[in-house]
Short mmCIF file of C-alpha atoms in Angstrom, two decimals:
data_model
loop_
_atom_site.label_atom_id
_atom_site.label_comp_id
_atom_site.label_asym_id
_atom_site.label_seq_id
_atom_site.Cartn_x
_atom_site.Cartn_y
_atom_site.Cartn_z
CA MET A 61 2.21 21.46 -57.77
CA PRO A 62 -0.67 23.32 -56.04
CA SER A 63 -1.37 26.83 -57.15
CA THR A 64 0.33 29.74 -55.37
CA ARG A 65 -3.07 30.93 -54.20
CA ALA A 66 -3.83 27.62 -52.48
CA ILE A 67 -0.45 27.64 -50.75
CA ARG A 68 -0.90 31.20 -49.55
CA GLY A 69 -4.21 30.19 -48.00
CA ARG A 70 -2.63 27.27 -46.16
CA ILE A 71 0.17 29.43 -44.81
CA ARG A 72 -2.38 31.81 -43.41
CA SER A 73 -4.38 29.08 -41.70
CA VAL A 74 -1.30 27.45 -40.18
CA LYS A 75 -0.24 30.83 -38.84
CA ASN A 76 -3.60 31.15 -37.14
CA ILE A 77 -3.28 27.73 -35.58
CA ALA A 78 0.21 28.58 -34.32
CA GLN A 79 -1.15 31.70 -32.67
CA ILE A 80 -3.78 29.76 -30.80
CA THR A 81 -1.48 26.95 -29.67
CA LYS A 82 1.09 29.50 -28.56
CA ALA A 83 -1.50 31.32 -26.43
CA LEU A 84 -2.76 28.08 -24.89
CA GLN A 85 0.80 27.05 -24.12
CA MET A 86 1.35 30.23 -22.12
CA VAL A 87 -1.95 29.92 -20.27
CA ALA A 88 -1.15 26.31 -19.41
CA SER A 89 2.30 27.11 -18.15
CA SER A 90 1.04 29.75 -15.69
CA LYS A 91 -1.79 27.50 -14.53
CA MET A 92 0.61 24.66 -14.10
CA ARG A 93 2.76 26.67 -11.74
CA ARG A 94 -0.25 27.46 -9.60
CA ALA A 95 -1.43 23.84 -9.66
CA GLN A 96 2.02 22.73 -8.54
CA GLU A 97 1.97 25.22 -5.68
CA ARG A 98 -1.31 23.79 -4.53
CA VAL A 99 0.12 20.29 -4.50
CA GLU A 100 2.97 21.60 -2.35
CA GLN A 101 0.61 23.35 0.04
CA SER A 102 -1.43 20.25 0.66
CA ARG A 103 1.65 18.21 1.56
CA PRO A 104 2.21 19.15 5.24
CA TYR A 105 -1.33 18.13 6.18
CA ALA A 106 -1.22 14.92 4.18
CA GLU A 107 2.10 13.91 5.67
CA GLN A 108 1.04 14.54 9.24
CA LEU A 109 -2.17 12.65 8.65
CA ARG A 110 -0.33 9.72 7.10
CA GLU A 111 1.97 9.57 10.10
CA LEU A 112 -0.95 9.62 12.53
CA VAL A 113 -2.75 6.85 10.65
CA SER A 114 0.28 4.63 10.60
CA ARG A 115 0.95 5.22 14.29
CA LEU A 116 -2.61 4.60 15.34
CA ALA A 117 -2.74 1.48 13.23
CA ARG A 118 0.18 0.13 15.23
CA VAL A 119 -1.21 1.17 18.60
CA THR A 120 -4.70 -0.16 18.11
CA GLY A 121 -3.36 -3.46 16.82
CA GLU A 122 -5.95 -6.24 16.60
CA ASP A 123 -8.90 -3.95 17.32
CA VAL A 124 -8.24 -2.44 13.94
CA GLY A 125 -9.59 -5.45 12.11
CA ASN A 126 -13.07 -4.59 13.40
CA LEU A 127 -13.23 -1.21 11.72
CA ALA A 128 -15.41 -1.48 8.63
CA LEU A 129 -13.13 0.70 6.48
CA LEU A 130 -10.16 -1.63 7.05
CA LYS A 131 -11.90 -4.95 6.63
CA GLN A 132 -10.69 -7.17 3.83
CA ARG A 133 -13.35 -9.40 2.31
CA PRO A 134 -13.66 -11.76 -0.66
CA VAL A 135 -13.80 -9.68 -3.83
CA ARG A 136 -16.98 -10.00 -5.84
CA ASN A 137 -16.98 -6.52 -7.32
CA ILE A 138 -14.17 -4.07 -7.97
CA GLY A 139 -14.64 -0.33 -7.92
CA TYR A 140 -12.48 2.15 -9.80
CA VAL A 141 -12.30 5.85 -9.16
CA LEU A 142 -11.00 7.17 -12.48
CA ILE A 143 -9.60 10.66 -12.20
CA THR A 144 -9.01 12.42 -15.52
CA PRO A 145 -8.93 16.00 -16.80
CA ASP A 146 -12.14 17.69 -17.91
CA ARG A 147 -10.62 19.06 -21.07
CA GLY A 148 -8.40 17.87 -23.87
CA MET A 149 -5.50 19.44 -25.79
CA SER A 150 -3.13 17.67 -23.49
CA GLY A 151 -1.58 15.09 -25.76
CA ALA A 152 -1.89 11.45 -24.73
CA LEU A 153 -2.53 12.17 -21.04
CA SER A 154 -6.22 11.26 -20.86
CA SER A 155 -5.92 8.16 -23.02
CA ASN A 156 -2.95 6.99 -20.97
CA ILE A 157 -4.93 7.22 -17.75
CA ASN A 158 -7.93 5.52 -19.31
CA ARG A 159 -5.80 2.76 -20.75
CA LYS A 160 -4.11 2.25 -17.36
CA ALA A 161 -7.51 1.86 -15.69
CA ALA A 162 -8.80 -0.56 -18.30
CA THR A 163 -5.69 -2.78 -18.28
CA SER A 164 -5.61 -2.76 -14.49
CA ALA A 165 -9.23 -3.89 -14.41
CA LEU A 166 -8.53 -6.64 -16.96
CA ASP A 167 -5.50 -7.83 -15.00
CA GLN A 168 -7.56 -7.98 -11.83
CA GLN A 169 -10.27 -9.96 -13.55
CA LYS A 170 -7.73 -12.35 -14.99
CA THR A 171 -6.16 -12.95 -11.57
CA PHE A 172 -9.53 -13.68 -10.06
CA ALA A 173 -10.52 -15.86 -13.01
CA GLU A 174 -7.62 -18.13 -12.18
CA GLN A 175 -9.09 -18.46 -8.68
CA GLY A 176 -12.44 -19.33 -10.21
CA THR A 177 -14.35 -16.11 -9.52
CA ARG A 178 -15.28 -13.40 -11.97
CA PRO A 179 -15.74 -10.06 -10.21
CA GLY A 180 -17.62 -7.23 -11.88
CA VAL A 181 -16.04 -3.82 -12.38
CA GLU A 182 -17.71 -0.51 -11.61
CA TYR A 183 -16.43 2.99 -12.36
CA VAL A 184 -16.77 6.33 -10.65
CA ALA A 185 -15.63 8.86 -13.23
CA VAL A 186 -14.08 12.13 -12.13
CA GLY A 187 -13.52 14.43 -15.10
CA ARG A 188 -15.15 14.41 -18.50
CA LYS A 189 -12.45 12.52 -20.36
CA GLY A 190 -12.78 9.54 -18.06
CA ARG A 191 -16.57 9.59 -18.15
CA ASP A 192 -16.60 9.67 -21.96
CA PHE A 193 -14.23 6.73 -22.01
CA VAL A 194 -16.36 4.66 -19.64
CA MET A 195 -19.53 5.44 -21.61
CA ARG A 196 -17.93 4.79 -24.98
CA ASN A 197 -16.87 1.32 -23.90
CA SER A 198 -20.21 0.79 -22.17
CA PHE A 199 -18.55 -0.10 -18.87
CA HIS A 200 -20.59 0.15 -15.75
CA LEU A 201 -20.65 3.79 -14.56
CA THR A 202 -22.02 4.38 -11.06
CA ALA A 203 -21.29 8.07 -10.58
CA GLU A 204 -19.65 10.95 -12.35
CA PHE A 205 -18.08 14.17 -11.17
CA THR A 206 -17.28 16.60 -13.94
CA ASN A 207 -16.24 20.26 -14.14
CA TYR A 208 -14.31 20.24 -10.91
CA GLY A 209 -12.46 23.36 -12.05
CA ASP A 210 -8.99 24.61 -11.31
CA ARG A 211 -9.36 24.85 -7.57
CA PRO A 212 -11.07 21.76 -6.20
CA SER A 213 -11.67 22.04 -2.46
CA LEU A 214 -11.40 19.33 0.14
CA ILE A 215 -15.21 19.31 0.14
CA ASP A 216 -15.25 18.33 -3.55
CA ALA A 217 -12.83 15.54 -2.82
CA SER A 218 -14.85 14.51 0.20
CA ALA A 219 -17.97 14.08 -1.99
CA ILE A 220 -16.10 11.73 -4.27
CA ALA A 221 -14.63 9.84 -1.34
CA GLN A 222 -18.07 9.48 0.16
CA VAL A 223 -19.53 7.84 -2.94
CA ALA A 224 -16.67 5.35 -2.92
CA THR A 225 -16.97 4.75 0.83
CA GLU A 226 -20.70 4.20 0.68
CA ALA A 227 -20.37 1.72 -2.17
CA PHE A 228 -17.74 -0.11 -0.14
CA LEU A 229 -19.75 -0.12 3.09
CA ASN A 230 -22.99 -1.35 1.55
CA GLU A 231 -20.94 -4.07 -0.16
CA SER A 232 -21.74 -3.21 -3.75
CA VAL A 233 -17.97 -3.21 -4.24
CA ASP A 234 -15.40 -5.02 -2.13
CA VAL A 235 -12.27 -3.15 -3.09
CA VAL A 236 -11.78 0.35 -4.51
CA TYR A 237 -8.85 1.48 -6.59
CA MET A 238 -8.09 5.01 -7.64
CA VAL A 239 -6.44 5.75 -11.01
CA TYR A 240 -4.83 9.16 -11.59
CA PRO A 241 -1.81 10.69 -13.28
CA LYS A 242 0.96 11.16 -10.75
CA PHE A 243 2.82 14.37 -11.35
CA ILE A 244 6.53 13.52 -11.55
CA ASN A 245 7.81 16.57 -13.41
CA THR A 246 6.82 18.83 -16.23
CA VAL A 247 7.46 16.26 -18.94
CA THR A 248 6.55 13.09 -17.04
CA GLN A 249 3.16 12.09 -15.68
CA GLN A 250 2.78 8.59 -14.42
CA PRO A 251 -0.68 7.00 -14.57
CA THR A 252 -0.94 5.35 -11.17
CA VAL A 253 -3.27 2.81 -9.58
CA ALA A 254 -3.63 3.14 -5.79
CA GLN A 255 -5.83 1.14 -3.45
CA LEU A 256 -8.31 3.39 -1.65
CA LEU A 257 -10.47 0.88 0.18
CA PRO A 258 -10.16 -1.11 2.34
CA VAL A 259 -7.68 1.36 3.80
CA GLN A 260 -4.17 0.05 3.97
CA PRO A 261 -2.42 1.88 6.80
CA PRO A 262 0.84 3.23 5.45
CA GLY A 263 4.01 1.68 6.80
CA ASP A 264 6.18 3.57 9.20
CA ASP A 265 8.84 5.31 7.18
CA SER A 266 9.83 7.85 9.80
CA ASN A 267 12.67 7.15 12.23
CA ALA A 268 11.97 4.69 15.01
CA GLY A 269 12.27 7.42 17.66
CA HIS A 270 8.50 7.96 17.60
CA GLU A 271 7.81 4.40 18.67
CA THR A 272 8.68 4.96 22.31
CA ILE A 273 6.25 7.87 22.91
CA GLU A 274 3.31 6.96 25.10
CA TYR A 275 0.35 9.09 24.08
CA ILE A 276 -2.56 10.25 26.14
CA TYR A 277 -5.65 9.59 23.99
CA GLU A 278 -8.76 11.62 24.29
CA PRO A 279 -11.29 9.99 24.11
CA ASP A 280 -9.38 6.77 23.14
CA ALA A 281 -7.17 5.48 20.37
CA ALA A 282 -9.85 3.46 18.61
CA SER A 283 -12.37 6.33 18.36
CA ILE A 284 -9.69 8.72 17.16
CA PHE A 285 -8.69 6.20 14.55
CA GLU A 286 -12.26 5.81 13.45
CA ALA A 287 -12.62 9.59 13.03
CA LEU A 288 -9.30 9.78 11.25
CA LEU A 289 -9.92 7.19 8.53
CA PRO A 290 -12.60 9.01 6.49
CA ARG A 291 -10.39 12.13 6.55
CA TYR A 292 -7.49 10.03 5.36
CA ILE A 293 -9.52 8.83 2.34
CA ASP A 294 -10.69 12.41 1.61
CA VAL A 295 -7.12 13.66 1.58
CA GLN A 296 -5.94 10.87 -0.68
CA VAL A 297 -8.62 11.80 -3.20
CA TYR A 298 -7.87 15.49 -2.75
CA GLN A 299 -4.20 15.02 -3.45
CA ALA A 300 -4.97 12.87 -6.49
CA LEU A 301 -7.20 15.67 -7.80
CA LEU A 302 -4.46 18.24 -7.35
CA GLU A 303 -1.90 16.01 -8.98
CA THR A 304 -4.26 15.43 -11.89
CA LEU A 305 -4.54 19.16 -12.42
CA ALA A 306 -0.78 19.71 -12.24
CA SER A 307 -0.31 16.82 -14.67
CA PHE A 308 -2.96 18.09 -16.99
CA TYR A 309 -1.53 21.58 -17.30
CA SER A 310 2.01 20.38 -17.74
CA ALA A 311 0.91 17.85 -20.39
CA GLN A 312 -1.05 20.59 -22.08
CA MET A 313 1.89 22.95 -22.00
CA VAL A 314 4.19 20.36 -23.59
CA ALA A 315 1.60 19.34 -26.18
CA MET A 316 0.98 22.96 -27.15
CA LYS A 317 4.68 23.70 -27.36
CA ASN A 318 5.10 20.77 -29.75
CA ALA A 319 2.12 21.98 -31.77
CA SER A 320 3.58 25.49 -32.02
CA ASP A 321 6.96 24.14 -33.07
CA ASN A 322 5.37 21.91 -35.70
CA ALA A 323 3.37 24.82 -37.00
CA LYS A 324 6.53 26.87 -37.32
CA ASP A 325 8.23 24.10 -39.31
CA LEU A 326 5.18 23.71 -41.51
CA ILE A 327 5.12 27.47 -42.25
CA GLN A 328 8.74 27.32 -43.26
CA ASP A 329 8.16 24.37 -45.61
CA LEU A 330 5.09 25.98 -47.11
CA THR A 331 6.87 29.28 -47.65
CA LEU A 332 9.61 27.43 -49.52
CA THR A 333 7.10 25.61 -51.68
CA TYR A 334 5.29 28.86 -52.29
CA ASN A 335 8.43 30.61 -53.49
CA LYS A 336 9.30 27.70 -55.73
CA ALA A 337 5.84 27.72 -57.25
CA ARG A 338 6.04 31.45 -57.77
CA GLN A 339 9.42 31.18 -59.49
CA ALA A 340 8.20 28.29 -61.66
CA ALA A 341 5.24 30.37 -62.76
CA ILE A 342 7.46 33.33 -63.66
CA THR A 343 9.88 31.05 -65.57
CA THR A 344 7.03 29.56 -67.54
CA GLN A 345 5.71 32.99 -68.41
CA ILE A 346 9.12 34.19 -69.60
CA LEU A 347 9.57 31.03 -71.66
CA GLU A 348 6.19 31.61 -73.27
CA VAL A 349 7.06 35.21 -74.09
CA VAL A 350 10.48 34.28 -75.50
CA SER A 351 9.19 31.37 -77.57
CA GLY A 352 6.33 33.62 -78.83
CA ALA A 353 8.86 36.28 -79.95
CA ASN A 354 11.03 33.65 -81.66
CA ALA A 355 8.17 32.24 -83.64
CA MET B 59 16.33 32.78 20.88
CA ALA B 60 13.72 33.39 23.56
CA THR B 61 14.88 33.30 27.17
CA HIS B 62 11.89 31.24 28.29
CA THR B 63 10.73 27.86 27.08
CA THR B 64 8.33 27.86 24.14
CA MET B 65 6.89 25.09 22.04
CA HIS B 66 6.48 24.75 18.32
CA VAL B 67 2.94 25.01 16.96
CA GLU B 68 1.75 24.11 13.52
CA VAL B 69 -1.78 24.61 12.27
CA VAL B 70 -2.45 23.00 8.90
CA THR B 71 -5.48 22.22 6.78
CA ALA B 72 -5.50 20.15 3.61
CA GLU B 73 -5.47 23.36 1.63
CA ARG B 74 -2.85 25.46 3.40
CA GLU B 75 -0.74 26.12 6.43
CA LEU B 76 -2.12 28.77 8.80
CA TYR B 77 0.48 28.94 11.50
CA ASN B 78 3.96 27.60 11.87
CA GLY B 79 5.99 29.04 14.72
CA GLU B 80 6.71 29.27 18.42
CA ALA B 81 4.11 29.68 21.15
CA ASP B 82 3.87 30.01 24.92
CA GLU B 83 0.42 28.53 25.15
CA LEU B 84 -2.18 26.87 22.96
CA ILE B 85 -5.84 26.66 23.89
CA ALA B 86 -7.83 24.17 21.83
CA PRO B 87 -11.45 22.98 21.76
CA GLY B 88 -11.14 19.24 22.38
CA THR B 89 -14.19 17.03 21.99
CA GLU B 90 -13.87 16.15 25.66
CA GLY B 91 -13.47 19.76 26.76
CA MET B 92 -11.20 22.76 26.35
CA LEU B 93 -7.51 22.00 26.49
CA GLY B 94 -4.68 24.28 27.52
CA ILE B 95 -1.35 23.15 26.16
CA LEU B 96 1.82 24.60 27.68
CA PRO B 97 5.42 23.95 26.60
CA ARG B 98 6.69 20.46 27.51
CA HIS B 99 3.19 19.03 27.62
CA ALA B 100 2.96 15.22 27.70
CA ALA B 101 2.31 13.45 24.40
CA LEU B 102 -1.37 13.77 23.58
CA LEU B 103 -3.66 12.92 20.74
CA THR B 104 -7.23 14.16 20.62
CA THR B 105 -10.08 15.05 18.32
CA LEU B 106 -11.31 18.65 18.11
CA LYS B 107 -14.78 20.09 17.84
CA PRO B 108 -15.72 23.41 16.18
CA GLY B 109 -14.38 26.29 18.20
CA THR B 110 -11.66 28.79 18.89
CA LEU B 111 -8.02 27.95 18.79
CA ARG B 112 -5.87 30.47 20.66
CA ILE B 113 -2.15 30.66 20.19
CA LYS B 114 -0.28 32.88 22.67
CA LEU B 115 3.24 34.21 22.42
CA ASN B 116 4.87 36.98 24.47
CA GLY B 117 1.53 38.43 25.53
CA ALA B 118 0.25 38.53 21.94
CA GLU B 119 -2.52 36.29 20.79
CA GLU B 120 -3.64 34.75 17.51
CA PRO B 121 -7.22 33.45 17.52
CA LEU B 122 -8.24 31.00 14.81
CA PHE B 123 -11.47 29.27 14.00
CA VAL B 124 -11.33 25.49 13.49
CA SER B 125 -14.30 23.43 12.36
CA GLY B 126 -12.95 20.24 13.87
CA GLY B 127 -9.97 18.01 13.35
CA PHE B 128 -7.14 16.57 15.39
CA LEU B 129 -4.51 17.80 17.81
CA GLU B 130 -1.26 15.99 18.34
CA VAL B 131 1.33 16.95 20.93
CA SER B 132 4.71 15.31 21.19
CA ASN B 133 8.33 16.39 21.76
CA ASN B 134 7.29 19.93 22.65
CA GLN B 135 5.56 20.26 19.31
CA ALA B 136 1.80 20.72 18.84
CA THR B 137 0.26 19.97 15.48
CA VAL B 138 -3.31 20.89 14.69
CA LEU B 139 -4.78 19.04 11.72
CA ALA B 140 -7.91 21.06 11.05
CA ASP B 141 -10.77 20.12 8.72
CA THR B 142 -11.05 23.79 7.88
CA ALA B 143 -9.52 26.75 9.69
CA GLU B 144 -9.62 30.51 9.31
CA HIS B 145 -7.78 33.44 10.76
CA ALA B 146 -10.21 35.56 12.72
CA GLU B 147 -9.78 38.45 10.22
CA GLU B 148 -10.84 36.22 7.35
CA ILE B 149 -14.24 35.46 8.78
CA ASP B 150 -17.10 37.08 6.94
CA GLN B 151 -19.33 38.15 9.82
CA ALA B 152 -22.37 38.83 7.70
CA ARG B 153 -22.13 35.38 6.14
CA ALA B 154 -21.67 33.68 9.50
CA GLU B 155 -24.64 35.56 10.90
CA GLU B 156 -26.73 34.56 7.89
CA ALA B 157 -25.65 30.92 8.30
CA ARG B 158 -26.63 30.98 11.93
CA ARG B 159 -30.07 32.43 11.20
CA ARG B 160 -30.69 29.91 8.43
CA ALA B 161 -29.62 26.98 10.59
CA GLN B 162 -31.88 28.13 13.42
CA GLU B 163 -34.86 28.57 11.12
CA ARG B 164 -34.49 25.19 9.53
CA LEU B 165 -33.84 23.58 12.88
CA ALA B 166 -37.24 24.78 14.08
CA GLN B 167 -38.94 23.17 11.07
CA THR B 168 -37.15 19.87 10.65
CA THR B 169 -38.38 16.61 12.06
CA SER B 170 -35.80 14.14 10.81
CA ASN B 171 -33.11 13.22 13.31
CA THR B 172 -30.18 13.07 10.91
CA GLU B 173 -31.07 16.48 9.52
CA ARG B 174 -31.39 17.84 13.03
CA ALA B 175 -27.88 16.64 13.85
CA GLU B 176 -26.47 18.19 10.69
CA LEU B 177 -28.16 21.50 11.38
CA GLN B 178 -26.98 21.48 14.97
CA ALA B 179 -23.42 21.06 13.71
CA ALA B 180 -23.85 23.87 11.18
CA LEU B 181 -25.35 26.11 13.86
CA GLN B 182 -22.46 25.33 16.17
CA ARG B 183 -19.95 26.21 13.47
CA ALA B 184 -21.67 29.54 12.75
CA ILE B 185 -21.82 30.47 16.43
CA GLU B 186 -18.14 29.63 16.93
CA ARG B 187 -17.14 31.62 13.85
CA LEU B 188 -18.94 34.67 15.19
CA ARG B 189 -17.29 34.20 18.57
CA VAL B 190 -13.80 34.08 17.07
CA SER B 191 -14.43 37.12 14.95
CA ASP B 192 -15.72 38.97 18.05
CA ILE B 193 -12.49 38.26 19.92
CA VAL B 194 -10.59 40.12 17.25
CA ARG B 195 -12.91 43.09 17.15
CA ARG B 196 -12.58 43.68 20.86
CA ARG B 197 -8.92 42.85 20.94
CA ARG B 198 -6.58 45.04 22.89
CA GLY B 199 -3.37 43.01 22.77
CA PRO B 200 -1.10 42.95 19.77
CA ARG B 201 -1.01 40.23 17.12
CA ILE B 202 1.71 37.66 16.90
CA GLU B 203 4.31 38.71 14.42
CA MET B 204 4.14 35.97 11.83
CA PRO B 205 7.32 34.99 10.07
CA GLN B 206 7.04 36.02 6.43
CA GLN B 207 5.95 33.17 4.22
CA GLU B 208 6.74 33.21 0.58
CA GLN B 209 3.67 33.17 -1.62
#
């Protein structure tokens, strides 16, 4: 049994850890609420935009195939935009996203290998955790965006989208996927893979009443569509960023709550051991005194 | 319920919602020219250039700056999807003035065509910002009472 002094030291250090995790838990929970609000606020715009894109895709019909951002082509290289948190202390969140990206890339390569091609994979890392992962595994990293903070703006997202779009347009990659943790609720974050490029116009999920409206287009449907698509990509990235932040803070909150609870349990166990050790020491001393007096 | 016909107007950016309510008239800077939208306007879809968006209701007016985006009108509902948008009160005049001066200076020096186009756009944005903010300073009419939005 360790000495009482050693146990006292451990109790003190665990108490310190508990204090820190408890503080971080509270910070994370308030930041999570704000991150969630931001996700909510971005929704009206994103929904309207999605509706416009799907409507214009229907209206422009065959002409659509000519737009560079929509063009499917044989895949020789795959691009991944890997969106992860900048910081840790969030349990398994970062490694789950990274694993999702890596397995998705492997699956893709396997599928193409069956068709006789072997496409390369390139990464654009957003967030430090993803960048570190890509570097550690010596995957091909084309760009990195780190320290995007708590309030990324549409301009930040637009910069990321532009890197992906340029790579797609100059044919260094032929398809771009985005991997990010979808925020489901406080305890669940779902690492998700979504195709960013070529743009797949969303299906029409609104009621069919819209179909019959004949729009006046100014200047014309095709040019509006062309102007709309880059925005659509920006917003997809922007929303993914916001969801990543909401996921990160909720994962951090849960992880820190678990850590605080564990610390509390540990303190209880250690206190018990400490008291036992103390009693044992006293008993031994009494025994020594008694046996000394008897002798 | 108003006795006359109004339309519903929504102004949203990716970051927030700036206006969501009724209006008698909407004046928007379309790329093909200024547009006046009245209630029961025909379905319309257009791109916007940097400029002033005016929403009018019961003689009151709400001017907004938009840096570009899209306007959709259908079913007596006008939706403005702005790249960025600001209430006139939010515009920092000194900053806009500074941006305009900088853009003008650099425009005089640059030779590259792409840079020239970018600076022209920046200059345009600064000028329009100042214009919107001027409207408010000289305003006589009342503001539109905005429905309270929860924070």
